[in-house]
CSV table of C-alpha atoms in Angstrom, one decimal:
chain,number,residue,atom,x,y,z
Q,1,ASN,CA,30.2,36.1,-9.4
Q,2,LYS,CA,33.1,36.3,-7.4
Q,3,ASN,CA,36.6,37.7,-8.0
Q,4,SER,CA,39.3,35.5,-6.9
Q,5,LEU,CA,42.8,36.7,-6.1
Q,6,LYS,CA,44.3,35.2,-9.3
Q,7,LYS,CA,41.4,36.8,-11.2
Q,8,LEU,CA,42.2,40.6,-9.9
Q,9,LYS,CA,46.3,39.6,-10.7
Q,10,LYS,CA,44.9,38.6,-14.4
Q,11,SER,CA,42.6,41.6,-14.7
Q,12,LYS,CA,45.5,43.9,-13.2
Q,13,GLU,CA,48.3,42.2,-15.4
Q,14,LYS,CA,45.7,42.5,-18.6
Q,15,LEU,CA,45.3,46.7,-17.7
Q,16,ASP,CA,48.6,47.4,-16.9
Q,17,LYS,CA,49.7,46.1,-20.6
Q,18,ILE,CA,47.0,47.4,-22.3
Q,19,GLY,CA,48.8,51.1,-20.3
Q,20,LEU,CA,51.8,49.7,-21.5
Q,21,GLU,CA,50.6,49.8,-25.2
Q,22,ALA,CA,48.8,52.8,-25.7
Q,23,GLU,CA,51.9,54.8,-23.7
Q,24,GLU,CA,54.1,53.1,-26.4
Q,25,PHE,CA,51.7,54.8,-29.0
Q,26,VAL,CA,52.0,57.7,-27.5
Q,27,GLU,CA,55.6,58.1,-27.2
Q,28,LYS,CA,56.3,56.7,-30.9
Q,29,PHE,CA,53.4,59.6,-32.1
Q,30,GLU,CA,54.8,62.7,-30.3
Q,31,ARG,CA,58.5,60.9,-31.4
Q,32,LYS,CA,57.4,61.3,-35.3
Q,33,CYS,CA,55.7,64.6,-34.3
Q,34,MET,CA,59.2,66.0,-32.8
Q,35,LEU,CA,61.0,64.4,-35.8
Q,36,LYS,CA,62.9,67.5,-36.7
Q,37,HIS,CA,63.0,68.5,-32.5
Q,38,PRO,CA,67.3,68.2,-32.4
Q,39,ASN,CA,66.7,66.1,-29.3
Q,40,ASN,CA,63.6,64.3,-30.2
Q,41,ASN,CA,65.7,61.1,-28.7
Q,42,LYS,CA,64.3,62.5,-25.0
Q,43,ILE,CA,60.6,62.0,-24.7
Q,44,ARG,CA,59.8,59.4,-22.9
Q,45,ILE,CA,58.2,57.4,-20.9
Q,46,VAL,CA,58.6,58.6,-17.1
Q,47,SER,CA,56.1,56.4,-15.5
Q,48,HIS,CA,58.4,53.5,-15.1
Q,49,GLU,CA,60.7,55.8,-13.7
Q,50,ASP,CA,58.4,57.6,-11.4
Q,51,CYS,CA,54.3,56.5,-10.6
Q,52,SER,CA,54.4,59.1,-8.9
Q,53,ALA,CA,55.1,61.5,-11.5
Q,54,GLY,CA,51.2,62.7,-11.9
Q,55,TYR,CA,51.9,62.0,-15.9
Q,56,ASP,CA,53.2,59.4,-18.4
Q,57,ILE,CA,55.5,60.6,-21.1
Q,58,LEU,CA,57.6,63.9,-21.2
Q,59,SER,CA,58.3,65.6,-24.3
Q,60,TYR,CA,58.4,68.5,-26.3
Q,61,GLN,CA,55.5,70.9,-26.9
Q,62,SER,CA,57.1,72.3,-30.2
Q,63,LYS,CA,59.9,72.3,-32.4
Q,64,SER,CA,62.0,75.2,-30.9
Q,65,SER,CA,61.0,74.1,-27.1
Q,66,ILE,CA,64.4,73.7,-25.4
Q,67,LEU,CA,63.0,71.3,-22.0
Q,68,LEU,CA,60.8,69.1,-22.1
Q,69,ASP,CA,57.8,70.9,-21.3
Q,70,LYS,CA,55.1,68.8,-21.9
Q,71,TYR,CA,53.6,66.9,-19.7
Q,72,ILE,CA,51.2,63.7,-20.7
Q,73,GLU,CA,48.8,61.3,-19.6
Q,74,VAL,CA,47.7,58.7,-21.2
Q,75,LYS,CA,44.4,56.7,-21.1
Q,76,SER,CA,43.3,54.0,-23.5
Q,77,TYR,CA,39.7,53.0,-23.6
Q,78,SER,CA,37.2,50.6,-25.8
Q,79,GLY,CA,34.3,52.0,-26.9
Q,80,GLU,CA,32.9,55.2,-25.7
Q,81,PRO,CA,36.2,57.2,-24.4
Q,82,HIS,CA,36.5,57.2,-21.0
Q,83,PHE,CA,39.1,57.0,-18.6
Q,84,PHE,CA,40.1,56.9,-14.8
Q,85,TRP,CA,41.9,60.0,-13.6
Q,86,SER,CA,43.4,59.4,-10.3
Q,87,LYS,CA,44.2,62.3,-7.7
Q,88,ASN,CA,48.1,62.7,-8.1
Q,89,GLU,CA,47.1,63.0,-12.1
Q,90,VAL,CA,44.7,65.7,-11.6
Q,91,LYS,CA,46.6,67.7,-8.5
Q,92,THR,CA,49.5,67.7,-11.7
Q,93,ALA,CA,47.1,68.7,-14.3
Q,94,ALA,CA,45.8,71.6,-12.1
Q,95,LYS,CA,49.5,72.1,-11.3
Q,96,GLU,CA,51.1,72.7,-14.8
Q,97,LYS,CA,48.1,73.8,-16.9
Q,98,ASN,CA,48.9,74.7,-20.7
Q,99,ASN,CA,51.5,71.5,-20.3
Q,100,TYR,CA,49.8,69.5,-19.4
Q,101,PHE,CA,47.9,67.1,-22.3
Q,102,LEU,CA,45.6,64.4,-21.7
Q,103,TYR,CA,45.6,61.6,-24.7
Q,104,LEU,CA,42.6,59.4,-25.1
Q,105,VAL,CA,43.9,56.1,-26.9
Q,106,ASN,CA,41.3,54.3,-28.4
Q,107,ARG,CA,43.0,50.5,-27.8
Q,108,ASP,CA,40.1,49.6,-31.0
Q,109,GLU,CA,41.8,51.7,-33.7
Q,110,ILE,CA,45.3,51.9,-32.5
Q,111,ASN,CA,46.6,50.0,-35.2
Q,112,ASN,CA,45.0,51.7,-37.9
Q,113,ASP,CA,47.8,53.8,-40.1
Q,114,ASP,CA,45.9,57.1,-39.7
Q,115,TYR,CA,44.5,56.7,-36.1
Q,116,LEU,CA,45.3,59.9,-33.9
Q,117,PRO,CA,44.5,60.0,-30.5
Q,118,THR,CA,42.7,62.6,-28.9
Q,119,ILE,CA,44.6,65.3,-27.5
Q,120,ILE,CA,43.0,67.6,-24.3
Q,121,GLN,CA,45.1,70.5,-23.8
Q,122,ASN,CA,44.9,71.7,-20.0
Q,123,PRO,CA,42.8,68.4,-19.3
Q,124,TYR,CA,42.0,70.0,-15.7
Q,125,GLU,CA,40.0,73.2,-16.9
Q,126,MET,CA,38.7,71.4,-20.5
Q,127,VAL,CA,37.2,67.8,-19.1
Q,128,PHE,CA,37.7,68.2,-15.0
Q,129,ASN,CA,35.9,71.7,-14.5
Q,130,ASN,CA,33.8,71.3,-17.7
Q,131,ASN,CA,29.9,69.7,-18.0
Q,132,GLU,CA,30.3,68.2,-20.6
Q,133,TRP,CA,32.0,65.2,-19.0
Q,134,ASN,CA,30.0,63.2,-16.0
Q,135,LYS,CA,32.8,62.0,-13.9
Q,136,GLU,CA,31.3,59.5,-11.5
Q,137,THR,CA,33.6,58.8,-8.0
Q,138,GLN,CA,35.0,54.7,-6.9
Q,139,ASN,CA,36.6,54.7,-4.6
Q,140,TRP,CA,35.8,57.6,-0.8
Q,141,LYS,CA,38.4,57.5,1.8
Q,142,PHE,CA,37.5,57.8,5.4
Q,143,LYS,CA,39.0,59.2,8.2
Q,144,LEU,CA,38.8,59.0,11.9
Q,145,LYS,CA,37.3,62.4,12.7
Q,146,SER,CA,39.8,63.2,16.5
Q,147,CYS,CA,38.4,63.4,19.4
Q,148,ASN,CA,39.9,67.4,20.1
């Protein structure tokens, strides 16, 4: 079962489209939650401007927040909840602690009017350092040791 470059690119395009749909859903969801916030128009997807930020969306944790203090990483899935988390995203989650949120968006239910995503605050503790989640390595980095 060969994977041609064309097939790989098509698969990547589909993942990008699915990711964007989930991010737009969460942005809209956050704006609705923060409807009464005077600056709710500043809630935005940042991953388009800076894909190395370690999160996808900037929002407010409460209606009284003055600064954009909520860093949201959006992951979408179909079927059982699962996602891939980059080293940079994990590092950012560890640094931001309770200001970092993981939104798990079920693609099978995203179009239901009453659908709510699963929201995990401080996912570094609640997911990464938690035995309720199985972690599986997808890639390894190999570096030649110096001769010294």
